[in-house]
Amino acid sequence: MSLFLTVTNVGYTFGRRGSILLGDLLVMVGGAIQAASYSVAQIIVARVIVGLGIGLISATVPTYMSETTIDKKERGPQVAIQAIYLINGVALAYWIDFGMVQLNSQASWRFPISLQSLFTLISFVIMLCLTDTPRWYYSRGRIEEGDQVLARLHAKPVEHEDVQQQRQEILDTIALENAEGQIRFADWFWDRSELQSARRIRTSFIILSLQQFMGKA
């Protein structure tokens, strides 16, 4: 739970875009240290750095995709597509490991480890060209920037009915969440709030935990 709260605070402070950029940077640095390691201690420290970066990316990318999707019906499929890419990445990593297993040099493990930095570098460059989500701008009181991004997502003027309707929905949701207040410790075990935020997060934790219990081939 403490890790989730940490990621949440980072995401709120730096934004979705900033969190992804920070995660990419951590993975690139950690991957480089891992690939250049000459001791177990180096690998352990670098792996922790990479883990923090992967955690930030994994927790933020679905949120970024959901908050930049203007059609409600497309939000679920967009997140599902992200999960497909994630699983394909795991499969690709396994095949690369398998392809390097016959080598008798240190490249057999240094190259696969360093390769992760390439993908995060691509993500880092792309994210530099993108803005944050309208919802984050609104939640930080940066209304004008939120309006501009929302209008660009709709490809319509800010005054258009569709833009104004979604704008009001986002602002109403933020107001409701602020009125609900922060999640209390007891809510993690028995959530009686109207939004049921802690219950939803707890359910996602359980699903992910069960997924890990399934093991890997």
mmCIF file of C-alpha atoms in Angstrom:
data_model
loop_
_atom_site.group_PDB
_atom_site.id
_atom_site.type_symbol
_atom_site.label_atom_id
_atom_site.label_comp_id
_atom_site.label_asym_id
_atom_site.label_seq_id
_atom_site.Cartn_x
_atom_site.Cartn_y
_atom_site.Cartn_z
ATOM 1 C CA MET A 1 0.000 0.000 0.000
ATOM 2 C CA SER A 2 2.853 2.376 0.825
ATOM 3 C CA LEU A 3 4.293 1.853 -2.675
ATOM 4 C CA PHE A 4 0.913 2.689 -4.196
ATOM 5 C CA LEU A 5 0.656 5.858 -2.124
ATOM 6 C CA THR A 6 4.172 6.833 -3.202
ATOM 7 C CA VAL A 7 3.328 6.325 -6.889
ATOM 8 C CA THR A 8 0.076 8.247 -6.396
ATOM 9 C CA ASN A 9 1.856 11.199 -4.813
ATOM 10 C CA VAL A 10 4.463 11.236 -7.594
ATOM 11 C CA GLY A 11 1.742 11.048 -10.227
ATOM 12 C CA TYR A 12 -0.171 13.924 -8.675
ATOM 13 C CA THR A 13 2.915 16.099 -8.209
ATOM 14 C CA PHE A 14 4.722 15.516 -11.502
ATOM 15 C CA GLY A 15 1.715 14.624 -13.629
ATOM 16 C CA ARG A 16 1.123 11.610 -15.859
ATOM 17 C CA ARG A 17 3.649 12.784 -18.443
ATOM 18 C CA GLY A 18 6.266 13.644 -15.837
ATOM 19 C CA SER A 19 5.820 10.299 -14.077
ATOM 20 C CA ILE A 20 6.325 8.377 -17.315
ATOM 21 C CA LEU A 21 9.408 10.445 -18.153
ATOM 22 C CA LEU A 22 10.804 9.843 -14.665
ATOM 23 C CA GLY A 23 10.093 6.116 -14.984
ATOM 24 C CA ASP A 24 11.807 5.987 -18.375
ATOM 25 C CA LEU A 25 14.829 7.794 -16.951
ATOM 26 C CA LEU A 26 15.078 5.393 -14.004
ATOM 27 C CA VAL A 27 14.900 2.358 -16.306
ATOM 28 C CA MET A 28 17.544 3.784 -18.646
ATOM 29 C CA VAL A 29 19.916 4.563 -15.771
ATOM 30 C CA GLY A 30 19.236 1.290 -13.983
ATOM 31 C CA GLY A 31 19.552 -0.720 -17.185
ATOM 32 C CA ALA A 32 22.880 0.913 -18.006
ATOM 33 C CA ILE A 33 24.214 0.181 -14.515
ATOM 34 C CA GLN A 34 23.020 -3.422 -14.735
ATOM 35 C CA ALA A 35 24.618 -3.973 -18.133
ATOM 36 C CA ALA A 36 27.913 -2.519 -16.878
ATOM 37 C CA SER A 37 27.863 -4.350 -13.543
ATOM 38 C CA TYR A 38 30.883 -6.224 -12.234
ATOM 39 C CA SER A 39 29.496 -7.122 -8.817
ATOM 40 C CA VAL A 40 26.327 -8.531 -7.311
ATOM 41 C CA ALA A 41 25.791 -5.354 -5.286
ATOM 42 C CA GLN A 42 25.750 -3.280 -8.478
ATOM 43 C CA ILE A 43 23.156 -5.532 -10.065
ATOM 44 C CA ILE A 44 20.937 -5.456 -6.965
ATOM 45 C CA VAL A 45 21.000 -1.660 -6.668
ATOM 46 C CA ALA A 46 20.418 -1.232 -10.398
ATOM 47 C CA ARG A 47 17.548 -3.731 -10.319
ATOM 48 C CA VAL A 48 15.848 -1.743 -7.567
ATOM 49 C CA ILE A 49 16.199 1.435 -9.655
ATOM 50 C CA VAL A 50 14.741 -0.324 -12.700
ATOM 51 C CA GLY A 51 11.924 -1.745 -10.571
ATOM 52 C CA LEU A 52 10.936 1.714 -9.394
ATOM 53 C CA GLY A 53 10.946 2.942 -12.986
ATOM 54 C CA ILE A 54 8.863 0.020 -14.227
ATOM 55 C CA GLY A 55 6.434 0.569 -11.360
ATOM 56 C CA LEU A 56 5.962 4.217 -12.294
ATOM 57 C CA ILE A 57 5.495 3.398 -15.971
ATOM 58 C CA SER A 58 3.122 0.471 -15.390
ATOM 59 C CA ALA A 59 0.959 2.467 -12.982
ATOM 60 C CA THR A 60 0.862 5.664 -15.051
ATOM 61 C CA VAL A 61 0.562 4.607 -18.705
ATOM 62 C CA PRO A 62 -2.973 3.132 -18.350
ATOM 63 C CA THR A 63 -4.052 6.314 -16.548
ATOM 64 C CA TYR A 64 -2.515 8.497 -19.247
ATOM 65 C CA MET A 65 -4.231 6.510 -21.989
ATOM 66 C CA SER A 66 -7.578 6.577 -20.208
ATOM 67 C CA GLU A 67 -7.459 10.314 -19.502
ATOM 68 C CA THR A 68 -6.523 11.189 -23.087
ATOM 69 C CA THR A 69 -9.276 9.066 -24.628
ATOM 70 C CA ILE A 70 -12.297 11.227 -25.390
ATOM 71 C CA ASP A 71 -14.723 8.363 -26.065
ATOM 72 C CA LYS A 72 -15.778 6.516 -22.898
ATOM 73 C CA LYS A 73 -16.302 3.299 -24.839
ATOM 74 C CA GLU A 74 -12.687 3.349 -26.007
ATOM 75 C CA ARG A 75 -11.061 3.689 -22.583
ATOM 76 C CA GLY A 76 -11.357 0.030 -21.647
ATOM 77 C CA PRO A 77 -10.101 -1.264 -25.023
ATOM 78 C CA GLN A 78 -7.201 1.216 -24.941
ATOM 79 C CA VAL A 79 -6.035 -0.084 -21.559
ATOM 80 C CA ALA A 80 -6.493 -3.669 -22.799
ATOM 81 C CA ILE A 81 -4.317 -2.907 -25.830
ATOM 82 C CA GLN A 82 -1.645 -1.573 -23.473
ATOM 83 C CA ALA A 83 -1.791 -4.874 -21.574
ATOM 84 C CA ILE A 84 -1.369 -6.761 -24.862
ATOM 85 C CA TYR A 85 1.763 -4.763 -25.655
ATOM 86 C CA LEU A 86 3.025 -5.463 -22.148
ATOM 87 C CA ILE A 87 2.583 -9.222 -22.519
ATOM 88 C CA ASN A 88 4.162 -9.152 -25.981
ATOM 89 C CA GLY A 89 7.135 -7.354 -24.454
ATOM 90 C CA VAL A 90 7.549 -10.133 -21.899
ATOM 91 C CA ALA A 91 7.416 -12.742 -24.667
ATOM 92 C CA LEU A 92 9.977 -10.775 -26.715
ATOM 93 C CA ALA A 93 12.296 -10.617 -23.706
ATOM 94 C CA TYR A 94 12.086 -14.385 -23.258
ATOM 95 C CA TRP A 95 12.864 -15.016 -26.926
ATOM 96 C CA ILE A 96 15.849 -12.680 -26.802
ATOM 97 C CA ASP A 97 17.130 -14.466 -23.705
ATOM 98 C CA PHE A 98 16.659 -17.791 -25.453
ATOM 99 C CA GLY A 99 18.512 -16.545 -28.520
ATOM 100 C CA MET A 100 21.511 -15.456 -26.434
ATOM 101 C CA VAL A 101 21.744 -18.596 -24.300
ATOM 102 C CA GLN A 102 24.234 -20.313 -26.610
ATOM 103 C CA LEU A 103 26.804 -17.540 -26.345
ATOM 104 C CA ASN A 104 29.772 -18.166 -24.083
ATOM 105 C CA SER A 105 30.622 -14.501 -23.557
ATOM 106 C CA GLN A 106 29.302 -11.862 -21.165
ATOM 107 C CA ALA A 107 27.232 -10.475 -24.031
ATOM 108 C CA SER A 108 24.812 -13.342 -23.388
ATOM 109 C CA TRP A 109 23.445 -11.440 -20.379
ATOM 110 C CA ARG A 110 24.723 -7.885 -20.803
ATOM 111 C CA PHE A 111 23.018 -7.355 -24.178
ATOM 112 C CA PRO A 112 19.514 -8.510 -23.120
ATOM 113 C CA ILE A 113 19.694 -6.382 -19.968
ATOM 114 C CA SER A 114 20.881 -3.289 -21.815
ATOM 115 C CA LEU A 115 18.166 -3.670 -24.468
ATOM 116 C CA GLN A 116 15.492 -2.484 -22.043
ATOM 117 C CA SER A 117 17.083 0.972 -22.095
ATOM 118 C CA LEU A 118 16.486 1.226 -25.849
ATOM 119 C CA PHE A 119 12.719 0.880 -25.536
ATOM 120 C CA THR A 120 12.533 3.359 -22.680
ATOM 121 C CA LEU A 121 14.659 5.808 -24.679
ATOM 122 C CA ILE A 122 12.097 5.651 -27.488
ATOM 123 C CA SER A 123 9.293 6.192 -24.971
ATOM 124 C CA PHE A 124 11.199 9.082 -23.379
ATOM 125 C CA VAL A 125 11.663 10.900 -26.695
ATOM 126 C CA ILE A 126 8.017 10.429 -27.670
ATOM 127 C CA MET A 127 6.733 11.653 -24.289
ATOM 128 C CA LEU A 128 8.812 14.812 -24.619
ATOM 129 C CA CYS A 129 6.617 15.693 -27.611
ATOM 130 C CA LEU A 130 3.329 15.115 -25.774
ATOM 131 C CA THR A 131 1.396 17.121 -23.200
ATOM 132 C CA ASP A 132 -0.092 16.000 -19.914
ATOM 133 C CA THR A 133 -3.742 15.001 -19.559
ATOM 134 C CA PRO A 134 -6.591 17.517 -19.261
ATOM 135 C CA ARG A 135 -7.663 15.962 -15.981
ATOM 136 C CA TRP A 136 -4.272 16.551 -14.364
ATOM 137 C CA TYR A 137 -4.203 20.154 -15.533
ATOM 138 C CA TYR A 138 -7.688 20.729 -14.114
ATOM 139 C CA SER A 139 -6.805 19.062 -10.809
ATOM 140 C CA ARG A 140 -3.822 21.403 -10.462
ATOM 141 C CA GLY A 141 -5.905 24.481 -11.201
ATOM 142 C CA ARG A 142 -4.328 25.005 -14.638
ATOM 143 C CA ILE A 143 -7.700 25.420 -16.318
ATOM 144 C CA GLU A 144 -6.565 27.151 -19.490
ATOM 145 C CA GLU A 145 -3.977 24.482 -20.290
ATOM 146 C CA GLY A 146 -6.548 21.774 -19.625
ATOM 147 C CA ASP A 147 -8.995 23.472 -21.995
ATOM 148 C CA GLN A 148 -6.365 23.662 -24.734
ATOM 149 C CA VAL A 149 -5.412 20.005 -24.467
ATOM 150 C CA LEU A 150 -9.027 18.859 -24.321
ATOM 151 C CA ALA A 151 -9.868 20.910 -27.401
ATOM 152 C CA ARG A 152 -6.908 19.409 -29.268
ATOM 153 C CA LEU A 153 -8.019 15.889 -28.334
ATOM 154 C CA HIS A 154 -11.476 16.614 -29.724
ATOM 155 C CA ALA A 155 -10.006 18.543 -32.685
ATOM 156 C CA LYS A 156 -12.643 21.181 -31.997
ATOM 157 C CA PRO A 157 -12.714 24.702 -30.545
ATOM 158 C CA VAL A 158 -12.815 25.088 -26.773
ATOM 159 C CA GLU A 159 -16.310 26.550 -27.036
ATOM 160 C CA HIS A 160 -17.684 23.455 -28.802
ATOM 161 C CA GLU A 161 -20.443 21.576 -26.998
ATOM 162 C CA ASP A 162 -18.531 18.268 -26.886
ATOM 163 C CA VAL A 163 -15.457 19.898 -25.364
ATOM 164 C CA GLN A 164 -17.490 21.800 -22.784
ATOM 165 C CA GLN A 165 -19.485 18.708 -21.835
ATOM 166 C CA GLN A 166 -16.397 16.595 -21.140
ATOM 167 C CA ARG A 167 -14.755 19.546 -19.405
ATOM 168 C CA GLN A 168 -17.672 19.813 -16.998
ATOM 169 C CA GLU A 169 -17.685 16.044 -16.384
ATOM 170 C CA ILE A 170 -14.006 16.121 -15.436
ATOM 171 C CA LEU A 171 -14.435 19.138 -13.156
ATOM 172 C CA ASP A 172 -17.461 17.543 -11.458
ATOM 173 C CA THR A 173 -15.507 14.337 -10.848
ATOM 174 C CA ILE A 174 -12.574 16.244 -9.360
ATOM 175 C CA ALA A 175 -14.942 18.192 -7.088
ATOM 176 C CA LEU A 176 -16.571 14.941 -5.931
ATOM 177 C CA GLU A 177 -13.216 13.363 -5.166
ATOM 178 C CA ASN A 178 -12.081 16.437 -3.235
ATOM 179 C CA ALA A 179 -15.306 16.386 -1.228
ATOM 180 C CA GLU A 180 -14.769 12.702 -0.462
ATOM 181 C CA GLY A 181 -11.359 13.433 1.053
ATOM 182 C CA GLN A 182 -8.268 11.248 1.252
ATOM 183 C CA ILE A 183 -8.433 7.496 1.659
ATOM 184 C CA ARG A 184 -8.188 6.534 5.320
ATOM 185 C CA PHE A 185 -6.263 3.511 6.562
ATOM 186 C CA ALA A 186 -9.479 1.752 7.618
ATOM 187 C CA ASP A 187 -10.871 2.123 4.085
ATOM 188 C CA TRP A 188 -8.351 -0.407 2.807
ATOM 189 C CA PHE A 189 -10.186 -3.065 4.844
ATOM 190 C CA TRP A 190 -13.775 -1.779 4.828
ATOM 191 C CA ASP A 191 -14.604 1.052 2.460
ATOM 192 C CA ARG A 192 -17.954 2.690 3.159
ATOM 193 C CA SER A 193 -17.345 5.798 1.079
ATOM 194 C CA GLU A 194 -19.545 6.733 -1.865
ATOM 195 C CA LEU A 195 -16.783 6.407 -4.462
ATOM 196 C CA GLN A 196 -15.435 3.093 -3.096
ATOM 197 C CA SER A 197 -11.934 4.102 -4.220
ATOM 198 C CA ALA A 198 -10.063 1.950 -1.699
ATOM 199 C CA ARG A 199 -12.241 -1.057 -2.565
ATOM 200 C CA ARG A 200 -11.448 -0.680 -6.267
ATOM 201 C CA ILE A 201 -7.715 -0.373 -5.609
ATOM 202 C CA ARG A 202 -7.799 -3.358 -3.248
ATOM 203 C CA THR A 203 -9.576 -5.431 -5.890
ATOM 204 C CA SER A 204 -6.913 -4.566 -8.484
ATOM 205 C CA PHE A 205 -4.172 -5.585 -6.039
ATOM 206 C CA ILE A 206 -5.844 -8.941 -5.488
ATOM 207 C CA ILE A 207 -6.206 -9.570 -9.235
ATOM 208 C CA LEU A 208 -2.557 -8.720 -9.905
ATOM 209 C CA SER A 209 -1.438 -10.898 -6.996
ATOM 210 C CA LEU A 210 -3.411 -13.864 -8.309
ATOM 211 C CA GLN A 211 -1.886 -13.268 -11.729
ATOM 212 C CA GLN A 212 1.614 -13.576 -10.242
ATOM 213 C CA PHE A 213 0.646 -16.814 -8.457
ATOM 214 C CA MET A 214 -0.035 -18.339 -11.874
ATOM 215 C CA GLY A 215 3.704 -18.313 -12.532
ATOM 216 C CA LYS A 216 5.551 -18.043 -15.823
ATOM 217 C CA ALA A 217 6.352 -20.615 -18.443
#
